[in-house]
XYZ file of C-alpha atoms in Angstrom:
634
model
C 118.935 117.501 60.469
C 122.045 117.343 62.606
C 122.186 115.289 65.764
C 122.696 117.582 68.711
C 125.766 117.087 70.869
C 125.449 117.469 74.614
C 126.018 121.075 75.588
C 129.681 122.088 75.486
C 130.917 118.715 74.242
C 133.838 118.638 71.848
C 135.146 115.512 70.191
C 138.747 115.435 71.433
C 138.082 116.007 75.127
C 135.040 114.044 76.165
C 134.997 113.923 79.954
C 133.956 111.780 82.883
C 131.760 113.225 85.598
C 134.947 113.948 87.555
C 136.361 115.980 84.660
C 138.898 113.377 83.511
C 138.916 112.618 79.765
C 137.201 109.566 78.401
C 139.091 106.983 76.420
C 137.751 106.145 72.968
C 135.729 103.266 74.425
C 133.838 104.965 77.242
C 130.761 104.868 75.010
C 131.898 101.900 72.986
C 129.931 100.038 70.381
C 126.657 98.860 71.639
C 127.280 101.282 74.556
C 125.743 98.477 76.410
C 127.928 97.478 79.266
C 126.063 100.089 81.251
C 122.912 98.065 80.850
C 124.575 95.360 82.893
C 123.840 97.549 85.868
C 120.166 97.068 85.099
C 120.573 93.385 85.756
C 121.807 94.172 89.228
C 119.288 96.950 89.823
C 116.313 95.013 88.517
C 115.242 91.410 88.607
C 118.662 90.085 89.547
C 118.756 92.066 92.762
C 115.995 89.921 94.166
C 118.318 86.951 94.129
C 121.048 88.719 96.075
C 119.664 88.043 99.517
C 120.113 84.273 99.674
C 123.155 82.134 100.350
C 125.537 81.103 97.606
C 124.452 77.765 96.196
C 126.021 74.755 94.521
C 123.292 75.019 91.858
C 124.544 78.453 90.802
C 127.101 79.013 88.040
C 130.249 80.886 88.991
C 132.215 82.861 86.419
C 135.454 84.808 86.616
C 135.615 88.404 85.341
C 137.449 89.882 83.565
C 137.472 86.936 81.185
C 140.856 88.097 79.878
C 142.927 90.196 82.257
C 145.881 92.387 81.322
C 148.863 92.715 83.668
C 151.858 94.798 82.606
C 155.487 94.409 83.644
C 157.254 96.969 85.792
C 160.719 97.071 87.356
C 159.699 98.896 90.526
C 159.095 96.961 93.733
C 156.042 94.728 93.084
C 154.376 96.186 96.175
C 153.994 99.480 94.305
C 151.605 97.941 91.725
C 148.456 99.666 90.512
C 145.288 97.886 89.386
C 144.471 98.018 85.688
C 141.226 99.200 84.053
C 138.026 97.862 85.627
C 135.391 100.276 84.294
C 135.135 100.890 80.527
C 136.700 104.110 79.366
C 138.226 105.077 82.693
C 141.778 103.773 82.305
C 143.695 102.058 85.105
C 141.701 102.198 88.305
C 144.509 102.561 90.796
C 142.132 101.277 93.480
C 143.158 99.876 96.837
C 145.022 97.793 97.722
C 147.202 99.012 94.841
C 148.847 102.395 94.482
C 147.531 105.285 92.402
C 147.579 104.869 88.609
C 149.555 108.055 88.032
C 152.295 108.665 88.750
C 153.269 105.525 86.849
C 156.786 105.441 88.264
C 158.356 105.463 91.683
C 161.993 106.368 92.228
C 162.422 106.384 88.464
C 161.191 102.806 88.020
C 157.951 101.707 86.322
C 155.232 100.417 88.612
C 153.708 97.092 87.501
C 150.069 97.048 86.419
C 148.113 94.299 88.152
C 145.112 92.422 86.790
C 142.409 91.893 89.421
C 139.925 89.032 88.987
C 136.531 88.612 90.639
C 133.974 85.806 90.868
C 130.338 86.452 89.979
C 127.393 84.232 90.763
C 124.920 83.532 87.940
C 121.493 82.028 88.576
C 118.758 80.701 86.339
C 116.032 83.332 86.545
C 112.987 82.720 84.370
C 115.010 80.365 82.210
C 117.829 82.886 81.671
C 121.321 82.599 83.151
C 121.658 85.949 84.892
C 124.475 87.509 86.946
C 123.104 88.293 90.392
C 126.090 89.452 92.429
C 129.811 89.398 92.960
C 130.924 86.659 95.323
C 133.462 87.628 97.978
C 134.543 86.279 101.337
C 131.712 88.337 102.864
C 128.994 86.643 100.763
C 126.531 84.600 102.789
C 127.221 80.903 102.368
C 130.789 81.341 101.081
C 133.571 79.924 103.244
C 136.396 80.661 100.828
C 137.597 81.313 97.273
C 140.627 79.314 96.185
C 142.426 80.717 93.132
C 144.800 78.893 90.810
C 147.041 80.711 88.327
C 149.693 79.343 85.982
C 152.138 81.639 84.165
C 154.775 80.526 81.675
C 157.066 81.895 78.975
C 157.715 79.528 76.056
C 159.029 81.999 73.500
C 162.518 80.529 73.155
C 161.246 77.000 72.393
C 158.622 78.105 69.869
C 158.672 78.780 66.147
C 160.267 81.946 64.829
C 157.765 84.667 64.137
C 157.743 85.686 60.468
C 154.155 86.891 60.070
C 151.110 84.769 59.165
C 152.849 81.359 58.776
C 151.514 79.104 61.509
C 147.983 80.471 61.346
C 146.710 78.572 58.286
C 149.999 77.513 56.670
C 153.073 75.680 58.012
C 155.058 77.746 60.513
C 158.656 78.894 60.263
C 161.457 76.853 61.803
C 162.187 76.845 65.529
C 163.960 79.410 67.603
C 167.143 77.977 69.150
C 166.757 75.054 66.748
C 170.004 73.345 67.821
C 168.804 72.810 71.417
C 167.515 69.240 71.735
C 165.862 69.608 75.151
C 163.129 72.060 74.266
C 161.817 72.302 77.828
C 165.197 73.704 78.889
C 164.278 76.829 76.931
C 160.944 77.320 78.715
C 160.387 79.406 81.834
C 157.713 77.603 83.803
C 157.789 77.609 87.589
C 154.427 75.852 87.837
C 151.011 77.005 89.038
C 150.282 78.941 92.206
C 147.260 78.578 94.498
C 146.152 81.313 96.864
C 143.082 81.997 99.012
C 141.907 84.131 101.891
C 141.890 87.851 102.568
C 144.926 90.050 101.854
C 147.199 87.083 101.221
C 150.494 86.840 99.365
C 152.603 87.516 97.560
C 153.036 84.007 96.203
C 155.789 84.341 93.611
C 156.387 82.556 90.330
C 159.985 81.909 91.218
C 162.362 78.964 91.018
C 161.755 76.282 93.637
C 158.528 77.731 95.043
C 155.919 75.548 93.303
C 154.191 72.512 94.759
C 156.489 70.333 92.630
C 159.888 72.020 92.137
C 161.210 69.013 90.217
C 158.775 69.757 87.395
C 159.846 73.382 86.963
C 161.695 74.279 83.779
C 164.015 77.192 83.128
C 167.033 78.117 80.981
C 170.326 78.471 82.806
C 173.372 80.600 82.174
C 177.018 79.508 82.087
C 177.187 79.441 85.887
C 174.070 77.272 86.236
C 171.790 79.999 87.605
C 168.402 80.670 86.002
C 168.566 83.261 83.253
C 165.108 84.512 84.287
C 164.245 83.662 87.897
C 160.915 85.494 88.344
C 157.736 85.718 86.241
C 155.446 87.536 88.662
C 153.266 86.865 91.667
C 149.716 86.519 92.944
C 147.993 88.186 95.880
C 144.463 88.653 97.187
C 142.697 91.776 98.345
C 140.675 92.178 101.538
C 137.580 90.627 99.894
C 139.476 87.585 98.595
C 139.688 88.770 94.972
C 142.721 87.676 92.971
C 145.520 90.091 91.997
C 148.056 88.973 89.365
C 151.331 90.750 88.664
C 153.694 89.965 85.799
C 157.464 90.185 85.593
C 159.919 93.053 85.843
C 160.459 93.708 82.139
C 163.797 91.920 82.065
C 165.752 90.442 79.183
C 168.755 88.169 79.645
C 170.891 85.650 77.740
C 172.381 82.234 78.463
C 175.880 82.784 77.069
C 179.050 84.414 78.396
C 178.589 87.425 76.137
C 175.396 88.903 74.715
C 174.307 87.212 71.477
C 173.549 89.413 68.505
C 170.212 91.219 68.560
C 169.728 91.354 64.824
C 165.995 90.655 64.699
C 162.908 92.522 65.846
C 161.359 89.199 66.926
C 163.725 86.202 66.856
C 166.977 86.414 68.807
C 168.443 83.061 69.796
C 170.052 82.857 73.209
C 167.803 85.603 74.598
C 164.953 85.315 77.107
C 162.466 87.686 78.743
C 159.853 87.608 81.516
C 156.662 88.203 79.529
C 154.099 85.439 80.224
C 150.477 84.341 80.135
C 148.256 81.580 81.416
C 144.924 80.338 82.798
C 143.095 81.602 85.874
C 140.650 79.306 87.648
C 138.897 79.276 91.001
C 137.030 76.994 93.381
C 134.207 78.392 95.504
C 134.135 76.727 98.910
C 130.636 76.918 100.359
C 129.704 76.791 104.010
C 129.599 73.123 104.948
C 132.544 72.237 102.731
C 130.904 71.867 99.316
C 133.396 72.930 96.626
C 132.212 74.343 93.302
C 134.980 74.648 90.706
C 134.846 77.237 87.940
C 135.156 75.128 84.793
C 137.072 75.832 81.605
C 134.157 77.617 79.944
C 133.821 80.026 82.886
C 137.473 80.530 83.792
C 139.760 83.338 82.689
C 143.155 84.027 81.156
C 145.800 86.571 82.069
C 148.218 88.215 79.634
C 151.356 89.663 81.257
C 152.584 92.171 78.716
C 154.886 95.154 78.107
C 153.868 98.494 79.628
C 151.387 100.887 78.062
C 153.124 104.265 77.927
C 149.956 106.110 76.826
C 147.337 104.459 79.052
C 144.490 106.838 78.165
C 145.047 106.793 74.395
C 143.362 103.727 72.884
C 144.221 102.034 69.615
C 142.313 102.159 66.330
C 141.422 98.545 66.968
C 141.408 97.404 70.569
C 141.341 93.813 71.714
C 137.723 94.462 72.650
C 136.990 95.579 69.079
C 138.626 92.382 67.842
C 136.703 90.133 70.251
C 133.457 91.970 69.464
C 133.920 91.541 65.721
C 135.043 87.935 66.110
C 131.872 87.209 68.041
C 129.622 88.996 65.544
C 131.086 87.028 62.650
C 132.165 83.668 64.045
C 131.159 82.710 67.611
C 127.755 81.472 68.759
C 125.825 83.292 71.476
C 125.077 81.125 74.541
C 121.462 80.038 74.230
C 120.320 80.862 77.779
C 122.390 83.941 78.624
C 120.466 86.994 79.885
C 123.404 89.248 78.971
C 122.152 89.288 75.369
C 118.496 89.968 76.208
C 116.835 93.344 75.701
C 118.220 95.684 78.360
C 121.285 93.501 78.831
C 124.855 94.677 78.181
C 125.143 92.653 74.966
C 121.709 93.222 73.448
C 123.199 95.397 70.714
C 125.793 92.732 69.975
C 122.968 90.249 69.404
C 121.257 92.649 66.982
C 124.435 93.121 64.981
C 125.147 89.414 64.870
C 121.658 88.643 63.590
C 121.888 91.296 60.873
C 125.463 90.761 59.664
C 125.697 89.979 55.930
C 129.330 89.009 55.215
C 129.079 89.014 51.411
C 126.783 92.018 51.010
C 127.886 95.514 50.081
C 126.049 96.647 53.200
C 127.117 94.562 56.189
C 124.213 95.609 58.423
C 121.274 96.391 56.094
C 118.717 96.733 58.903
C 120.824 98.442 61.529
C 120.719 102.096 62.474
C 124.116 103.039 63.889
C 124.545 104.983 67.110
C 126.651 108.126 66.881
C 127.642 108.247 70.545
C 128.409 104.554 71.045
C 129.591 103.332 67.647
C 130.781 106.152 65.388
C 132.137 109.018 67.460
C 134.687 106.802 69.288
C 136.313 105.822 65.969
C 136.722 109.444 64.875
C 137.838 110.377 68.371
C 140.630 107.815 68.277
C 141.893 109.149 64.962
C 141.936 112.683 66.383
C 143.677 111.703 69.610
C 146.528 109.948 67.832
C 148.008 113.454 67.480
C 149.324 113.027 71.024
C 151.435 109.968 70.200
C 152.447 110.148 66.525
C 153.441 112.817 64.007
C 151.535 110.872 61.350
C 148.511 112.862 62.469
C 148.556 116.335 60.959
C 146.216 119.297 60.802
C 143.870 117.417 58.465
C 142.621 115.553 61.504
C 141.134 118.799 62.779
C 138.231 117.976 60.462
C 137.324 115.229 62.919
C 136.133 117.973 65.230
C 133.755 119.520 62.713
C 130.124 119.757 63.880
C 128.684 118.217 60.702
C 130.279 114.834 61.443
C 127.145 114.074 63.424
C 124.791 115.496 60.783
C 122.623 112.712 59.341
C 120.807 114.976 56.893
C 120.880 114.650 53.095
C 122.707 117.967 52.917
C 125.721 116.463 54.708
C 125.795 113.274 52.589
C 128.655 114.439 50.347
C 130.808 115.293 53.354
C 130.093 111.952 55.042
C 130.959 110.081 51.853
C 134.236 111.976 51.519
C 135.153 111.131 55.098
C 134.192 107.471 54.656
C 136.422 107.157 51.592
C 139.454 108.071 53.704
C 138.998 104.779 55.566
C 140.834 101.687 54.360
C 138.399 98.995 53.241
C 138.304 96.071 55.663
C 139.256 92.602 54.450
C 136.259 91.034 52.700
C 134.263 94.258 52.559
C 133.053 95.937 49.354
C 133.845 99.606 48.840
C 133.823 100.512 45.143
C 136.381 103.079 44.087
C 137.911 103.478 47.535
C 141.599 104.288 47.871
C 141.396 105.003 51.596
C 144.597 104.722 53.610
C 143.369 105.327 57.147
C 144.495 104.368 59.669
C 148.138 105.022 58.665
C 149.278 101.888 60.465
C 151.015 98.768 59.205
C 149.259 95.413 59.187
C 149.598 91.684 59.770
C 151.907 91.050 56.786
C 153.276 94.453 55.781
C 156.166 93.369 53.566
C 154.369 90.847 51.367
C 153.244 92.537 48.157
C 151.040 89.531 47.352
C 148.761 90.271 50.287
C 145.684 92.527 50.000
C 146.011 96.144 51.086
C 143.948 95.438 54.217
C 146.466 92.781 55.309
C 149.602 94.763 54.519
C 148.105 97.713 56.376
C 145.737 97.883 59.324
C 142.032 98.124 58.589
C 139.048 98.530 60.879
C 137.191 95.350 61.783
C 134.268 94.338 59.575
C 131.900 95.386 62.343
C 133.499 98.810 62.727
C 133.604 99.283 58.960
C 130.001 98.170 58.509
C 128.759 100.605 61.134
C 130.803 103.386 59.574
C 129.141 102.568 56.257
C 125.726 103.028 57.875
C 126.931 106.377 59.214
C 128.068 107.379 55.727
C 124.627 106.473 54.378
C 122.966 108.669 57.002
C 121.459 105.695 58.820
C 122.408 106.743 62.336
C 120.865 108.402 65.365
C 122.354 109.991 68.459
C 122.325 106.923 70.701
C 121.186 103.319 70.513
C 122.135 102.008 73.933
C 122.398 102.628 77.633
C 125.202 104.785 79.072
C 128.466 103.067 79.921
C 128.626 101.835 83.521
C 130.240 103.950 86.200
C 130.688 101.005 88.542
C 131.780 97.386 88.458
C 129.744 95.012 86.253
C 130.650 91.571 84.880
C 130.844 92.453 81.185
C 132.166 95.896 82.064
C 135.202 94.219 83.614
C 135.723 92.132 80.467
C 135.428 95.147 78.239
C 137.595 97.472 80.342
C 140.504 95.030 80.238
C 140.218 94.213 76.534
C 139.757 97.796 75.364
C 143.088 98.729 76.967
C 144.966 96.292 74.702
C 145.761 96.277 70.993
C 143.652 94.199 68.601
C 145.988 94.663 65.627
C 148.237 94.646 63.830
C 149.605 91.236 64.731
C 153.180 91.595 63.517
C 153.569 90.227 66.085
C 151.531 92.514 68.370
C 151.884 94.033 71.822
C 149.736 92.050 74.278
C 149.003 88.951 72.178
C 149.534 87.588 68.671
C 147.099 86.454 66.010
C 146.304 83.211 67.849
C 143.920 85.275 69.993
C 141.590 85.733 66.998
C 141.093 82.006 66.355
C 137.369 81.390 67.035
C 138.014 77.762 68.036
C 139.759 79.024 71.194
C 136.706 80.896 72.510
C 133.949 79.302 74.584
C 131.615 82.185 73.689
C 132.013 85.829 72.715
C 134.579 87.534 74.967
C 135.612 84.381 76.878
C 138.423 81.994 76.005
C 137.789 78.276 76.502
C 140.388 76.915 78.891
C 139.491 73.414 77.721
C 140.166 74.228 74.047
C 142.939 72.694 71.996
C 145.551 74.718 70.171
C 144.541 76.189 66.837
C 148.165 76.688 65.786
C 149.025 74.941 62.508
C 150.182 71.354 63.139
C 149.286 71.265 66.846
C 146.253 69.041 66.500
C 144.832 67.997 69.858
C 147.341 69.887 71.974
C 145.664 71.525 74.985
C 145.684 75.234 75.644
C 148.382 75.694 78.295
C 150.227 78.490 80.069
C 152.436 80.485 77.725
C 150.249 79.870 74.671
C 149.592 83.484 73.665
C 152.972 85.002 74.537
C 155.111 82.353 72.824
C 154.818 83.829 69.313
C 155.630 87.344 70.504
C 158.949 89.144 69.982
C 161.982 87.789 71.847
C 162.995 89.806 73.716
C 160.001 92.132 73.743
C 162.254 95.188 73.820
C 163.522 94.533 70.286
C 160.106 94.903 68.683
C 159.168 97.649 71.124
C 162.169 99.557 69.843
C 161.322 98.984 66.188
C 157.583 99.687 66.303
C 158.028 103.381 65.669
C 156.908 105.092 62.480
C 158.132 103.225 59.431
C 157.976 105.197 56.210
C 154.518 106.726 56.036
C 152.921 104.339 58.523
C 153.133 103.411 62.179
C 152.541 100.429 64.454
C 151.054 100.825 67.949
C 151.548 104.462 68.997
C 148.834 104.091 71.627
C 151.053 101.677 73.571
C 154.504 102.702 72.369
C 154.372 106.407 71.454
C 156.461 107.573 68.518
C 156.210 111.375 68.769
C 155.060 113.244 71.859
C 154.741 116.715 73.347
C 157.344 117.355 76.031
C 155.344 120.380 77.211
C 151.620 121.221 76.884
C 150.916 122.353 73.350
C 148.475 122.094 70.467
C 151.200 123.102 68.009
C 151.774 119.992 65.881
C 155.315 121.174 65.054
C 156.416 120.921 68.692
C 156.583 117.131 68.981
C 159.726 115.201 69.884
C 160.830 111.578 69.492
C 159.522 109.558 72.449
C 162.622 107.281 72.597
C 165.170 110.072 72.087
C 168.349 110.312 74.161
C 169.281 113.559 75.882
C 172.586 113.381 74.072
C 173.489 110.166 72.327
C 173.186 106.471 73.104
C 176.412 104.539 73.880
C 176.895 103.643 70.210
C 176.835 107.318 69.291
C 173.368 107.237 67.728
C 170.422 109.489 68.477
C 167.978 106.746 67.439
C 167.662 103.841 69.856
C 168.654 100.267 68.988
C 167.595 96.938 70.497
C 170.294 97.034 73.244
C 169.401 100.660 74.003
C 165.751 99.746 74.569
C 166.684 96.806 76.814
C 168.807 99.140 78.936
C 166.546 102.177 78.963
C 162.875 101.190 78.394
C 161.811 102.321 81.861
C 163.444 105.746 81.515
C 161.120 107.000 78.792
C 158.002 108.989 79.627
C 154.295 108.275 80.037
C 151.813 110.317 78.027
C 149.211 111.686 80.433
C 146.401 114.250 80.327
C 147.059 117.787 81.525
C 144.142 120.203 81.193
C 142.792 118.595 78.050
C 146.198 118.068 76.420
C 148.254 114.867 76.527
C 151.876 115.448 77.479
C 154.972 113.363 78.169
C 155.622 113.013 81.885
C 157.939 111.121 84.254
C 160.755 110.880 81.706
C 164.098 110.277 83.409
C 166.224 113.362 84.000
C 168.911 111.832 81.800
C 168.562 109.213 79.034
C 170.572 107.057 78.775
């Protein structure tokens, strides 16, 4: 018989308690971040009353934070997602997350980091509380952040080469001093309440002589600012990225002939490690080590912040953990009732070479299946690739696990592209209609040339097709701050594919050797890039293989033939006014007349000049509509 939906619920407009729409990951797989609250409400709460101790373990959350560039005054920043499914928080001390512009300029999205104390309770490492400047026994929290941009000194991006095969040649290959191509103003340290900003700017590090930066013909830095750090009133860290700039080091602009590799050009995208030292009363200092530290990715903006991708970075990290990364032996997060208990079940049951990936798993409709269909439906707001056929994703028998609905479920499952390594006899599925990691290489499998769901997503969808699913298998998503909830909220706002080269990070992020455990990078790891044996993971590692400048790929990642790229970050087709009429969409990057070259389709220089003028796709009464577009473009 059919699973019953909550009263009044419809697939495309799931809502929060405040009436705002859920993103596709509010009830994400394992739906289990909400159970993290149980750790605080239950046995862990008993440990909250004592003083912070040097015997405790301190961990930074989110484990990977996402900051996004903006060309408005940095003081207008808003804080990015902190609760799964709720989008950017816009909490104090930042500004509201919507409007996303001020005086026509894009506000930067900040990544906020927190420290949590973990204690050994009954032999299990358990999070017991967030540590702030008000925590008993804590005299201070000293943060250290290092941002860098090493795109111009790195290898040209041409797809998979560099992952398991030799990479392409170098960008700016004729420049002998490779460090002169790198933008690295050193690390910044900050502590205390409501401190900063401390800027990543030329000459402001502890050792200015060690700073590296490209210079223009007049000797001035081509890019002179990568971002800044601040603290909030509780001593938490706030990281802001750059201003979305691109610049060149020649008298006239070099050609911008490539989507990814343009010699002589530079931008202010960056990334790097985040660490902290907890200073206890009495002067004892407890550093957060490489296995408990964090990383920040400073990326392009997300112009549809409540529309998630088919594969988010959380989906990628989840699948990577299920297939390839060991669970920490003593972690309570994976115990029954913990936020990652479902993850542990899936990992134990995963059969990589079987026709059924999870033979003993019963999928959860609310947490694991509905969000995938919901994403496919909601792409209508950002791409014309979605047509009226997607209305079937709102049919009531999608959640019918009876034998009578088996034919329908099988038909729907066959629309889905088979994931790499999975078995799906007779399938010719082409969904999602998005390009993949190596789209122009006919020798690659279909699931590499085009985007496919992760093996975990695909395996759970197979269980749904077989009728092996129930309404829910986990606890509700959290409504407040939890350690894993912070990790998940940040990662689910970013793209987990395709990596050609990507939006927030490239394919290096999926190398299991770089992760200390599921969902946490190992700051003490060595590079997994081909030929870089023994080289440490350093600032700039994940942004260096991205497009240079970012605007070139951002311009080109519109619909290409019958497929798209990342419409959830860079919309292709949008509604300029509220409408459900799929014929009423317009080109997101359109000019009001023509661009300077006379074209009505933007080019790389047009995107560099006008990226901040285009609109954000936001919810209005259940519909997602373009807003805040400049009165005149260009």
